mmCIF file with all atom_site columns, C-alpha atoms in Angstrom:
data_model
loop_
_atom_site.group_PDB
_atom_site.id
_atom_site.type_symbol
_atom_site.label_atom_id
_atom_site.label_alt_id
_atom_site.label_comp_id
_atom_site.label_asym_id
_atom_site.label_entity_id
_atom_site.label_seq_id
_atom_site.pdbx_PDB_ins_code
_atom_site.Cartn_x
_atom_site.Cartn_y
_atom_site.Cartn_z
_atom_site.occupancy
_atom_site.B_iso_or_equiv
_atom_site.pdbx_formal_charge
_atom_site.auth_seq_id
_atom_site.auth_comp_id
_atom_site.auth_asym_id
_atom_site.auth_atom_id
_atom_site.pdbx_PDB_model_num
ATOM 1   C CA . ARG H 1 1   ? 82.747  62.782 43.159 1.00 0.00 ? 1   ARG H CA 1
ATOM 2   C CA . MET H 1 2   ? 85.231  65.490 44.019 1.00 0.00 ? 2   MET H CA 1
ATOM 3   C CA . LYS H 1 3   ? 88.878  64.483 44.250 1.00 0.00 ? 3   LYS H CA 1
ATOM 4   C CA . SER H 1 4   ? 91.198  66.376 46.625 1.00 0.00 ? 4   SER H CA 1
ATOM 5   C CA . THR H 1 5   ? 94.875  66.885 45.842 1.00 0.00 ? 5   THR H CA 1
ATOM 6   C CA . ARG H 1 6   ? 97.252  68.189 48.487 1.00 0.00 ? 6   ARG H CA 1
ATOM 7   C CA . LEU H 1 7   ? 100.280 70.179 47.305 1.00 0.00 ? 7   LEU H CA 1
ATOM 8   C CA . ASN H 1 8   ? 103.105 70.740 49.803 1.00 0.00 ? 8   ASN H CA 1
ATOM 9   C CA . HIS H 1 9   ? 106.607 70.860 48.366 1.00 0.00 ? 9   HIS H CA 1
ATOM 10  C CA . PHE H 1 10  ? 106.416 71.353 44.592 1.00 0.00 ? 10  PHE H CA 1
ATOM 11  C CA . THR H 1 11  ? 106.940 74.496 42.593 1.00 0.00 ? 11  THR H CA 1
ATOM 12  C CA . PHE H 1 12  ? 104.054 73.430 40.360 1.00 0.00 ? 12  PHE H CA 1
ATOM 13  C CA . LEU H 1 13  ? 101.936 70.350 39.876 1.00 0.00 ? 13  LEU H CA 1
ATOM 14  C CA . ILE H 1 14  ? 100.758 68.727 36.661 1.00 0.00 ? 14  ILE H CA 1
ATOM 15  C CA . LEU H 1 15  ? 97.349  67.341 37.543 1.00 0.00 ? 15  LEU H CA 1
ATOM 16  C CA . LYS H 1 16  ? 95.975  64.212 35.900 1.00 0.00 ? 16  LYS H CA 1
ATOM 17  C CA . PRO H 1 17  ? 92.536  64.468 34.364 1.00 0.00 ? 17  PRO H CA 1
ATOM 18  C CA . SER H 1 18  ? 89.475  63.965 36.550 1.00 0.00 ? 18  SER H CA 1
ATOM 19  C CA . ALA H 1 19  ? 85.798  64.777 36.103 1.00 0.00 ? 19  ALA H CA 1
ATOM 20  C CA . GLU H 1 20  ? 85.919  67.367 38.856 1.00 0.00 ? 20  GLU H CA 1
ATOM 21  C CA . THR H 1 21  ? 88.925  68.128 41.008 1.00 0.00 ? 21  THR H CA 1
ATOM 22  C CA . SER H 1 22  ? 89.492  70.235 44.086 1.00 0.00 ? 22  SER H CA 1
ATOM 23  C CA . VAL H 1 23  ? 93.071  71.499 44.249 1.00 0.00 ? 23  VAL H CA 1
ATOM 24  C CA . PHE H 1 24  ? 94.751  72.966 47.347 1.00 0.00 ? 24  PHE H CA 1
ATOM 25  C CA . VAL H 1 25  ? 97.888  75.033 46.738 1.00 0.00 ? 25  VAL H CA 1
ATOM 26  C CA . LEU H 1 26  ? 100.233 76.897 49.061 1.00 0.00 ? 26  LEU H CA 1
ATOM 27  C CA . LYS H 1 27  ? 100.167 80.666 48.590 1.00 0.00 ? 27  LYS H CA 1
ATOM 28  C CA . GLY H 1 28  ? 102.986 81.819 46.299 1.00 0.00 ? 28  GLY H CA 1
ATOM 29  C CA . GLN H 1 29  ? 103.303 78.525 44.431 1.00 0.00 ? 29  GLN H CA 1
ATOM 30  C CA . ASP H 1 30  ? 102.416 77.709 40.822 1.00 0.00 ? 30  ASP H CA 1
ATOM 31  C CA . VAL H 1 31  ? 99.940  75.127 39.558 1.00 0.00 ? 31  VAL H CA 1
ATOM 32  C CA . ARG H 1 32  ? 99.293  73.575 36.170 1.00 0.00 ? 32  ARG H CA 1
ATOM 33  C CA . LEU H 1 33  ? 95.753  72.487 35.288 1.00 0.00 ? 33  LEU H CA 1
ATOM 34  C CA . ASN H 1 34  ? 95.230  69.964 32.484 1.00 0.00 ? 34  ASN H CA 1
ATOM 35  C CA . VAL H 1 35  ? 92.266  69.582 30.185 1.00 0.00 ? 35  VAL H CA 1
ATOM 36  C CA . GLN H 1 36  ? 90.315  66.490 31.197 1.00 0.00 ? 36  GLN H CA 1
ATOM 37  C CA . THR H 1 37  ? 89.527  65.046 27.774 1.00 0.00 ? 37  THR H CA 1
ATOM 38  C CA . ASN H 1 38  ? 91.221  64.763 24.397 1.00 0.00 ? 38  ASN H CA 1
ATOM 39  C CA . VAL H 1 39  ? 90.913  68.143 22.662 1.00 0.00 ? 39  VAL H CA 1
ATOM 40  C CA . GLN H 1 40  ? 91.126  68.449 18.880 1.00 0.00 ? 40  GLN H CA 1
ATOM 41  C CA . LEU H 1 41  ? 90.389  71.995 17.738 1.00 0.00 ? 41  LEU H CA 1
ATOM 42  C CA . LYS H 1 42  ? 88.493  72.368 14.462 1.00 0.00 ? 42  LYS H CA 1
ATOM 43  C CA . ASP H 1 43  ? 88.889  75.396 12.183 1.00 0.00 ? 43  ASP H CA 1
ATOM 44  C CA . VAL H 1 44  ? 86.203  77.414 13.952 1.00 0.00 ? 44  VAL H CA 1
ATOM 45  C CA . ASP H 1 45  ? 87.059  76.313 17.492 1.00 0.00 ? 45  ASP H CA 1
ATOM 46  C CA . VAL H 1 46  ? 88.577  78.517 20.194 1.00 0.00 ? 46  VAL H CA 1
ATOM 47  C CA . ILE H 1 47  ? 89.575  77.264 23.646 1.00 0.00 ? 47  ILE H CA 1
ATOM 48  C CA . PHE H 1 48  ? 89.186  79.520 26.672 1.00 0.00 ? 48  PHE H CA 1
ATOM 49  C CA . TRP H 1 49  ? 90.208  79.061 30.282 1.00 0.00 ? 49  TRP H CA 1
ATOM 50  C CA . LYS H 1 50  ? 87.757  80.961 32.488 1.00 0.00 ? 50  LYS H CA 1
ATOM 51  C CA . PHE H 1 51  ? 87.740  81.997 36.141 1.00 0.00 ? 51  PHE H CA 1
ATOM 52  C CA . ASN H 1 52  ? 84.453  81.769 38.047 1.00 0.00 ? 52  ASN H CA 1
ATOM 53  C CA . ARG H 1 53  ? 82.625  81.270 34.725 1.00 0.00 ? 53  ARG H CA 1
ATOM 54  C CA . SER H 1 54  ? 82.879  84.931 33.732 1.00 0.00 ? 54  SER H CA 1
ATOM 55  C CA . ASP H 1 55  ? 86.499  86.161 33.609 1.00 0.00 ? 55  ASP H CA 1
ATOM 56  C CA . ASN H 1 56  ? 88.556  85.027 30.611 1.00 0.00 ? 56  ASN H CA 1
ATOM 57  C CA . VAL H 1 57  ? 92.097  84.014 31.604 1.00 0.00 ? 57  VAL H CA 1
ATOM 58  C CA . VAL H 1 58  ? 93.650  82.800 28.319 1.00 0.00 ? 58  VAL H CA 1
ATOM 59  C CA . MET H 1 59  ? 92.496  81.780 24.841 1.00 0.00 ? 59  MET H CA 1
ATOM 60  C CA . TYR H 1 60  ? 93.861  79.928 21.785 1.00 0.00 ? 60  TYR H CA 1
ATOM 61  C CA . PRO H 1 61  ? 94.092  80.558 18.858 1.00 0.00 ? 61  PRO H CA 1
ATOM 62  C CA . ARG H 1 62  ? 95.176  83.369 18.735 1.00 0.00 ? 62  ARG H CA 1
ATOM 63  C CA . LYS H 1 63  ? 97.269  82.829 21.875 1.00 0.00 ? 63  LYS H CA 1
ATOM 64  C CA . VAL H 1 64  ? 96.112  85.558 24.265 1.00 0.00 ? 64  VAL H CA 1
ATOM 65  C CA . THR H 1 65  ? 96.514  86.092 28.001 1.00 0.00 ? 65  THR H CA 1
ATOM 66  C CA . PHE H 1 66  ? 93.906  88.584 29.160 1.00 0.00 ? 66  PHE H CA 1
ATOM 67  C CA . GLU H 1 67  ? 95.044  91.753 30.885 1.00 0.00 ? 67  GLU H CA 1
ATOM 68  C CA . ARG H 1 68  ? 94.268  90.795 34.483 1.00 0.00 ? 68  ARG H CA 1
ATOM 69  C CA . TYR H 1 69  ? 96.389  87.633 34.154 1.00 0.00 ? 69  TYR H CA 1
ATOM 70  C CA . ARG H 1 70  ? 99.355  88.845 32.143 1.00 0.00 ? 70  ARG H CA 1
ATOM 71  C CA . GLY H 1 71  ? 102.563 87.639 33.752 1.00 0.00 ? 71  GLY H CA 1
ATOM 72  C CA . ARG H 1 72  ? 100.559 85.306 36.005 1.00 0.00 ? 72  ARG H CA 1
ATOM 73  C CA . ALA H 1 73  ? 98.952  82.823 33.598 1.00 0.00 ? 73  ALA H CA 1
ATOM 74  C CA . GLU H 1 74  ? 100.082 80.957 30.494 1.00 0.00 ? 74  GLU H CA 1
ATOM 75  C CA . LEU H 1 75  ? 98.399  78.568 28.069 1.00 0.00 ? 75  LEU H CA 1
ATOM 76  C CA . ILE H 1 76  ? 100.600 75.585 27.195 1.00 0.00 ? 76  ILE H CA 1
ATOM 77  C CA . VAL H 1 77  ? 99.845  75.146 23.499 1.00 0.00 ? 77  VAL H CA 1
ATOM 78  C CA . GLY H 1 78  ? 100.899 71.500 23.220 1.00 0.00 ? 78  GLY H CA 1
ATOM 79  C CA . ASP H 1 79  ? 98.174  70.195 25.539 1.00 0.00 ? 79  ASP H CA 1
ATOM 80  C CA . PHE H 1 80  ? 96.043  73.326 26.212 1.00 0.00 ? 80  PHE H CA 1
ATOM 81  C CA . SER H 1 81  ? 96.824  73.200 29.935 1.00 0.00 ? 81  SER H CA 1
ATOM 82  C CA . LEU H 1 82  ? 96.784  76.330 32.083 1.00 0.00 ? 82  LEU H CA 1
ATOM 83  C CA . LEU H 1 83  ? 99.819  77.367 34.122 1.00 0.00 ? 83  LEU H CA 1
ATOM 84  C CA . LEU H 1 84  ? 98.980  79.764 36.985 1.00 0.00 ? 84  LEU H CA 1
ATOM 85  C CA . LYS H 1 85  ? 101.903 81.467 38.692 1.00 0.00 ? 85  LYS H CA 1
ATOM 86  C CA . ASN H 1 86  ? 102.561 82.926 42.163 1.00 0.00 ? 86  ASN H CA 1
ATOM 87  C CA . LEU H 1 87  ? 99.054  82.134 43.380 1.00 0.00 ? 87  LEU H CA 1
ATOM 88  C CA . GLN H 1 88  ? 97.364  84.401 45.913 1.00 0.00 ? 88  GLN H CA 1
ATOM 89  C CA . GLU H 1 89  ? 94.256  83.774 48.010 1.00 0.00 ? 89  GLU H CA 1
ATOM 90  C CA . GLU H 1 90  ? 92.115  85.891 45.676 1.00 0.00 ? 90  GLU H CA 1
ATOM 91  C CA . ASP H 1 91  ? 92.954  83.388 42.901 1.00 0.00 ? 91  ASP H CA 1
ATOM 92  C CA . SER H 1 92  ? 90.836  80.767 44.684 1.00 0.00 ? 92  SER H CA 1
ATOM 93  C CA . GLY H 1 93  ? 87.742  79.792 42.729 1.00 0.00 ? 93  GLY H CA 1
ATOM 94  C CA . LEU H 1 94  ? 86.394  77.808 39.801 1.00 0.00 ? 94  LEU H CA 1
ATOM 95  C CA . TYR H 1 95  ? 88.516  77.312 36.669 1.00 0.00 ? 95  TYR H CA 1
ATOM 96  C CA . ASP H 1 96  ? 86.880  75.957 33.490 1.00 0.00 ? 96  ASP H CA 1
ATOM 97  C CA . ALA H 1 97  ? 88.325  75.131 30.102 1.00 0.00 ? 97  ALA H CA 1
ATOM 98  C CA . VAL H 1 98  ? 85.720  75.659 27.381 1.00 0.00 ? 98  VAL H CA 1
ATOM 99  C CA . VAL H 1 99  ? 85.996  74.895 23.674 1.00 0.00 ? 99  VAL H CA 1
ATOM 100 C CA . SER H 1 100 ? 83.783  77.331 21.793 1.00 0.00 ? 100 SER H CA 1
ATOM 101 C CA . GLY H 1 101 ? 82.775  76.664 18.184 1.00 0.00 ? 101 GLY H CA 1
ATOM 102 C CA . ILE H 1 102 ? 79.506  75.549 16.611 1.00 0.00 ? 102 ILE H CA 1
ATOM 103 C CA . ASN H 1 103 ? 78.707  74.331 20.133 1.00 0.00 ? 103 ASN H CA 1
ATOM 104 C CA . ASP H 1 104 ? 80.368  75.081 23.458 1.00 0.00 ? 104 ASP H CA 1
ATOM 105 C CA . ARG H 1 105 ? 81.749  72.200 25.487 1.00 0.00 ? 105 ARG H CA 1
ATOM 106 C CA . ASN H 1 106 ? 83.479  72.079 28.857 1.00 0.00 ? 106 ASN H CA 1
ATOM 107 C CA . VAL H 1 107 ? 86.746  70.121 28.775 1.00 0.00 ? 107 VAL H CA 1
ATOM 108 C CA . ALA H 1 108 ? 88.048  70.791 32.316 1.00 0.00 ? 108 ALA H CA 1
ATOM 109 C CA . ARG H 1 109 ? 86.773  71.991 35.664 1.00 0.00 ? 109 ARG H CA 1
ATOM 110 C CA . TYR H 1 110 ? 88.827  72.650 38.789 1.00 0.00 ? 110 TYR H CA 1
ATOM 111 C CA . VAL H 1 111 ? 88.017  74.197 42.136 1.00 0.00 ? 111 VAL H CA 1
ATOM 112 C CA . LEU H 1 112 ? 91.233  75.888 43.255 1.00 0.00 ? 112 LEU H CA 1
ATOM 113 C CA . VAL H 1 113 ? 91.851  76.796 46.898 1.00 0.00 ? 113 VAL H CA 1
ATOM 114 C CA . VAL H 1 114 ? 94.952  78.849 47.755 1.00 0.00 ? 114 VAL H CA 1
ATOM 115 C CA . GLN H 1 115 ? 95.973  78.659 51.410 1.00 0.00 ? 115 GLN H CA 1
ATOM 116 C CA . GLU H 1 116 ? 98.630  80.250 53.592 1.00 0.00 ? 116 GLU H CA 1
ATOM 117 C CA . LYS H 1 117 ? 100.846 78.256 55.928 1.00 0.00 ? 117 LYS H CA 1
ATOM 118 C CA . VAL H 1 118 ? 99.143  77.692 59.261 1.00 0.00 ? 118 VAL H CA 1
ATOM 119 C CA . GLU H 1 119 ? 100.392 79.584 62.286 1.00 0.00 ? 119 GLU H CA 1
ATOM 120 C CA . PRO H 1 120 ? 102.333 77.544 64.882 1.00 0.00 ? 120 PRO H CA 1
ATOM 121 C CA . PRO H 1 121 ? 99.923  76.481 67.646 1.00 0.00 ? 121 PRO H CA 1
ATOM 122 C CA . VAL H 1 122 ? 100.496 76.930 71.383 1.00 0.00 ? 122 VAL H CA 1
ATOM 123 C CA . LEU H 1 123 ? 100.010 74.061 73.848 1.00 0.00 ? 123 LEU H CA 1
ATOM 124 C CA . THR H 1 124 ? 99.321  75.133 77.451 1.00 0.00 ? 124 THR H CA 1
ATOM 125 C CA . VAL H 1 125 ? 99.154  72.861 80.498 1.00 0.00 ? 125 VAL H CA 1
ATOM 126 C CA . ASN H 1 126 ? 96.113  73.706 82.630 1.00 0.00 ? 126 ASN H CA 1
ATOM 127 C CA . SER H 1 127 ? 96.421  71.088 85.380 1.00 0.00 ? 127 SER H CA 1
ATOM 128 C CA . VAL H 1 128 ? 98.106  67.836 86.357 1.00 0.00 ? 128 VAL H CA 1
ATOM 129 C CA . SER H 1 129 ? 96.410  65.286 88.620 1.00 0.00 ? 129 SER H CA 1
ATOM 130 C CA . SER H 1 130 ? 96.667  61.659 89.649 1.00 0.00 ? 130 SER H CA 1
ATOM 131 C CA . ILE H 1 131 ? 93.559  59.466 89.556 1.00 0.00 ? 131 ILE H CA 1
ATOM 132 C CA . ASN H 1 132 ? 93.899  55.849 90.729 1.00 0.00 ? 132 ASN H CA 1
ATOM 133 C CA . GLY H 1 133 ? 97.623  56.025 90.137 1.00 0.00 ? 133 GLY H CA 1
ATOM 134 C CA . THR H 1 134 ? 97.259  57.373 86.589 1.00 0.00 ? 134 THR H CA 1
ATOM 135 C CA . CYS H 1 135 ? 98.652  60.787 85.717 1.00 0.00 ? 135 CYS H CA 1
ATOM 136 C CA . ASN H 1 136 ? 96.112  62.964 83.916 1.00 0.00 ? 136 ASN H CA 1
ATOM 137 C CA . VAL H 1 137 ? 97.046  66.223 82.218 1.00 0.00 ? 137 VAL H CA 1
ATOM 138 C CA . THR H 1 138 ? 94.542  68.815 81.053 1.00 0.00 ? 138 THR H CA 1
ATOM 139 C CA . VAL H 1 139 ? 95.861  70.935 78.190 1.00 0.00 ? 139 VAL H CA 1
ATOM 140 C CA . THR H 1 140 ? 94.617  73.623 75.820 1.00 0.00 ? 140 THR H CA 1
ATOM 141 C CA . CYS H 1 141 ? 95.765  73.776 72.218 1.00 0.00 ? 141 CYS H CA 1
ATOM 142 C CA . ARG H 1 142 ? 95.352  77.200 70.562 1.00 0.00 ? 142 ARG H CA 1
ATOM 143 C CA . GLY H 1 143 ? 95.747  78.216 66.934 1.00 0.00 ? 143 GLY H CA 1
ATOM 144 C CA . GLN H 1 144 ? 94.302  80.948 64.692 1.00 0.00 ? 144 GLN H CA 1
ATOM 145 C CA . ASN H 1 145 ? 91.415  82.150 66.834 1.00 0.00 ? 145 ASN H CA 1
ATOM 146 C CA . THR H 1 146 ? 90.271  78.724 67.991 1.00 0.00 ? 146 THR H CA 1
ATOM 147 C CA . SER H 1 147 ? 91.183  76.314 70.772 1.00 0.00 ? 147 SER H CA 1
ATOM 148 C CA . VAL H 1 148 ? 90.716  72.740 71.957 1.00 0.00 ? 148 VAL H CA 1
ATOM 149 C CA . THR H 1 149 ? 90.926  71.617 75.593 1.00 0.00 ? 149 THR H CA 1
ATOM 150 C CA . SER H 1 150 ? 91.724  67.950 76.207 1.00 0.00 ? 150 SER H CA 1
ATOM 151 C CA . SER H 1 151 ? 92.364  65.567 79.086 1.00 0.00 ? 151 SER H CA 1
ATOM 152 C CA . CYS H 1 152 ? 95.339  63.295 78.385 1.00 0.00 ? 152 CYS H CA 1
ATOM 153 C CA . ASN H 1 153 ? 97.062  60.340 80.000 1.00 0.00 ? 153 ASN H CA 1
ATOM 154 C CA . SER H 1 154 ? 100.081 58.365 78.799 1.00 0.00 ? 154 SER H CA 1
ATOM 155 C CA . SER H 1 155 ? 98.243  56.804 75.860 1.00 0.00 ? 155 SER H CA 1
ATOM 156 C CA . THR H 1 156 ? 95.321  58.951 74.735 1.00 0.00 ? 156 THR H CA 1
ATOM 157 C CA . CYS H 1 157 ? 93.587  62.323 74.835 1.00 0.00 ? 157 CYS H CA 1
ATOM 158 C CA . SER H 1 158 ? 89.879  63.109 75.088 1.00 0.00 ? 158 SER H CA 1
ATOM 159 C CA . GLN H 1 159 ? 88.458  66.488 74.146 1.00 0.00 ? 159 GLN H CA 1
ATOM 160 C CA . VAL H 1 160 ? 86.682  68.193 77.032 1.00 0.00 ? 160 VAL H CA 1
ATOM 161 C CA . GLY H 1 161 ? 86.206  71.715 75.690 1.00 0.00 ? 161 GLY H CA 1
ATOM 162 C CA . GLY H 1 162 ? 86.654  74.120 72.812 1.00 0.00 ? 162 GLY H CA 1
ATOM 163 C CA . GLU H 1 163 ? 85.957  73.423 69.192 1.00 0.00 ? 163 GLU H CA 1
ATOM 164 C CA . SER H 1 164 ? 88.062  71.323 66.874 1.00 0.00 ? 164 SER H CA 1
ATOM 165 C CA . ARG H 1 165 ? 87.793  73.148 63.547 1.00 0.00 ? 165 ARG H CA 1
ATOM 166 C CA . GLY H 1 166 ? 88.262  71.748 60.107 1.00 0.00 ? 166 GLY H CA 1
ATOM 167 C CA . ALA H 1 167 ? 88.298  68.327 58.540 1.00 0.00 ? 167 ALA H CA 1
ATOM 168 C CA . GLU H 1 168 ? 90.407  66.263 56.176 1.00 0.00 ? 168 GLU H CA 1
ATOM 169 C CA . THR H 1 169 ? 88.807  67.806 53.084 1.00 0.00 ? 169 THR H CA 1
ATOM 170 C CA . SER H 1 170 ? 87.972  71.216 54.534 1.00 0.00 ? 170 SER H CA 1
ATOM 171 C CA . THR H 1 171 ? 89.373  74.622 53.694 1.00 0.00 ? 171 THR H CA 1
ATOM 172 C CA . VAL H 1 172 ? 89.329  75.439 57.444 1.00 0.00 ? 172 VAL H CA 1
ATOM 173 C CA . PRO H 1 173 ? 92.465  74.602 59.491 1.00 0.00 ? 173 PRO H CA 1
ATOM 174 C CA . LEU H 1 174 ? 92.228  71.508 61.679 1.00 0.00 ? 174 LEU H CA 1
ATOM 175 C CA . LEU H 1 175 ? 93.303  71.679 65.344 1.00 0.00 ? 175 LEU H CA 1
ATOM 176 C CA . SER H 1 176 ? 93.855  68.376 67.170 1.00 0.00 ? 176 SER H CA 1
ATOM 177 C CA . VAL H 1 177 ? 95.443  67.010 70.348 1.00 0.00 ? 177 VAL H CA 1
ATOM 178 C CA . TYR H 1 178 ? 96.818  63.493 70.709 1.00 0.00 ? 178 TYR H CA 1
ATOM 179 C CA . VAL H 1 179 ? 99.543  61.404 72.395 1.00 0.00 ? 179 VAL H CA 1
ATOM 180 C CA . ALA H 1 180 ? 102.478 59.959 70.457 1.00 0.00 ? 180 ALA H CA 1
ATOM 181 C CA . GLY H 1 181 ? 106.022 58.950 71.417 1.00 0.00 ? 181 GLY H CA 1
ATOM 182 C CA . GLY H 1 182 ? 105.573 59.882 75.071 1.00 0.00 ? 182 GLY H CA 1
ATOM 183 C CA . SER H 1 183 ? 104.458 63.422 74.254 1.00 0.00 ? 183 SER H CA 1
ATOM 184 C CA . ILE H 1 184 ? 101.213 65.335 74.103 1.00 0.00 ? 184 ILE H CA 1
ATOM 185 C CA . ILE H 1 185 ? 101.027 66.896 70.658 1.00 0.00 ? 185 ILE H CA 1
ATOM 186 C CA . CYS H 1 186 ? 98.979  69.923 69.608 1.00 0.00 ? 186 CYS H CA 1
ATOM 187 C CA . ASN H 1 187 ? 98.757  69.809 65.803 1.00 0.00 ? 187 ASN H CA 1
ATOM 188 C CA . HIS H 1 188 ? 97.541  72.613 63.547 1.00 0.00 ? 188 HIS H CA 1
ATOM 189 C CA . CYS H 1 189 ? 97.172  71.886 59.840 1.00 0.00 ? 189 CYS H CA 1
ATOM 190 C CA . ASN H 1 190 ? 95.403  72.710 56.613 1.00 0.00 ? 190 ASN H CA 1
ATOM 191 C CA . GLN H 1 191 ? 95.647  71.069 53.199 1.00 0.00 ? 191 GLN H CA 1
ATOM 192 C CA . VAL H 1 192 ? 99.085  72.522 52.404 1.00 0.00 ? 192 VAL H CA 1
ATOM 193 C CA . SER H 1 193 ? 100.963 72.901 55.704 1.00 0.00 ? 193 SER H CA 1
ATOM 194 C CA . TRP H 1 194 ? 101.173 71.849 59.326 1.00 0.00 ? 194 TRP H CA 1
ATOM 195 C CA . ALA H 1 195 ? 102.831 72.885 62.595 1.00 0.00 ? 195 ALA H CA 1
ATOM 196 C CA . ASN H 1 196 ? 102.777 71.553 66.148 1.00 0.00 ? 196 ASN H CA 1
ATOM 197 C CA . ASP H 1 197 ? 103.692 72.170 69.773 1.00 0.00 ? 197 ASP H CA 1
ATOM 198 C CA . THR H 1 198 ? 104.518 69.349 72.195 1.00 0.00 ? 198 THR H CA 1
ATOM 199 C CA . LYS H 1 199 ? 104.898 68.593 75.895 1.00 0.00 ? 199 LYS H CA 1
ATOM 200 C CA . GLU H 1 200 ? 106.709 65.505 77.189 1.00 0.00 ? 200 GLU H CA 1
ATOM 201 C CA . ILE H 1 201 ? 104.498 63.547 79.557 1.00 0.00 ? 201 ILE H CA 1
ATOM 202 C CA . VAL H 1 202 ? 107.451 62.412 81.700 1.00 0.00 ? 202 VAL H CA 1
ATOM 203 C CA . GLU H 1 203 ? 108.268 66.067 82.449 1.00 0.00 ? 203 GLU H CA 1
ATOM 204 C CA . LEU H 1 204 ? 104.671 66.816 83.399 1.00 0.00 ? 204 LEU H CA 1
ATOM 205 C CA . CYS H 1 205 ? 104.324 63.695 85.568 1.00 0.00 ? 205 CYS H CA 1
ATOM 206 C CA . PRO H 1 206 ? 107.798 63.159 87.070 1.00 0.00 ? 206 PRO H CA 1
ATOM 207 C CA . LEU H 1 207 ? 106.498 61.089 89.989 1.00 0.00 ? 207 LEU H CA 1
ATOM 208 C CA . LYS H 1 208 ? 104.818 58.717 87.559 1.00 0.00 ? 208 LYS H CA 1
ATOM 209 C CA . SER H 1 209 ? 107.645 58.467 85.069 1.00 0.00 ? 209 SER H CA 1
ATOM 210 C CA . GLU H 1 210 ? 108.381 54.844 85.948 1.00 0.00 ? 210 GLU H CA 1
ATOM 211 C CA . GLU H 1 211 ? 104.799 53.896 85.080 1.00 0.00 ? 211 GLU H CA 1
ATOM 212 C CA . LEU H 1 212 ? 104.895 55.763 81.777 1.00 0.00 ? 212 LEU H CA 1
#
């Protein structure tokens, strides 16, 4: 089973071992990936960290950082973990640690996803109406080339149009509309960041403010 780890406010993260781990990191941050089993190198053994199963990142011994990753990757000799620095979106992919000797064995596997901060969404009021004494507000929440249209009252919102993109474990930003604290909230988030836009219901439904 794949385990998701959200990283928001740390310069780097030391990840605990897991059989297979999906890691989401904010663009520009660092991340440290641990081996996922006890590693004891024999005389003929060499440990490699690889990117997408083909590109060598680092090796030990001898301690080498391959050309593409110089200044951006470092092998921590004490525990054979991999420190990746100043991550960019093109660094997203599969990272394996492989001990190569008489036989090859995989000792770590991570799926790394580097994401930018989401753009602030925009919440637009389309219409305000009163049905059986209840104020209903139709709004559209827009963010990064997608939108959601919802009908809201003082306690809840129901989607009536558009497409809510993304999910809790997705790499695609999630756009949602809901009511909280007397406001309609348009929330835009991914695994590493979030932003919102709000409208106070009492300002949209002044004649119904006593009921709200």
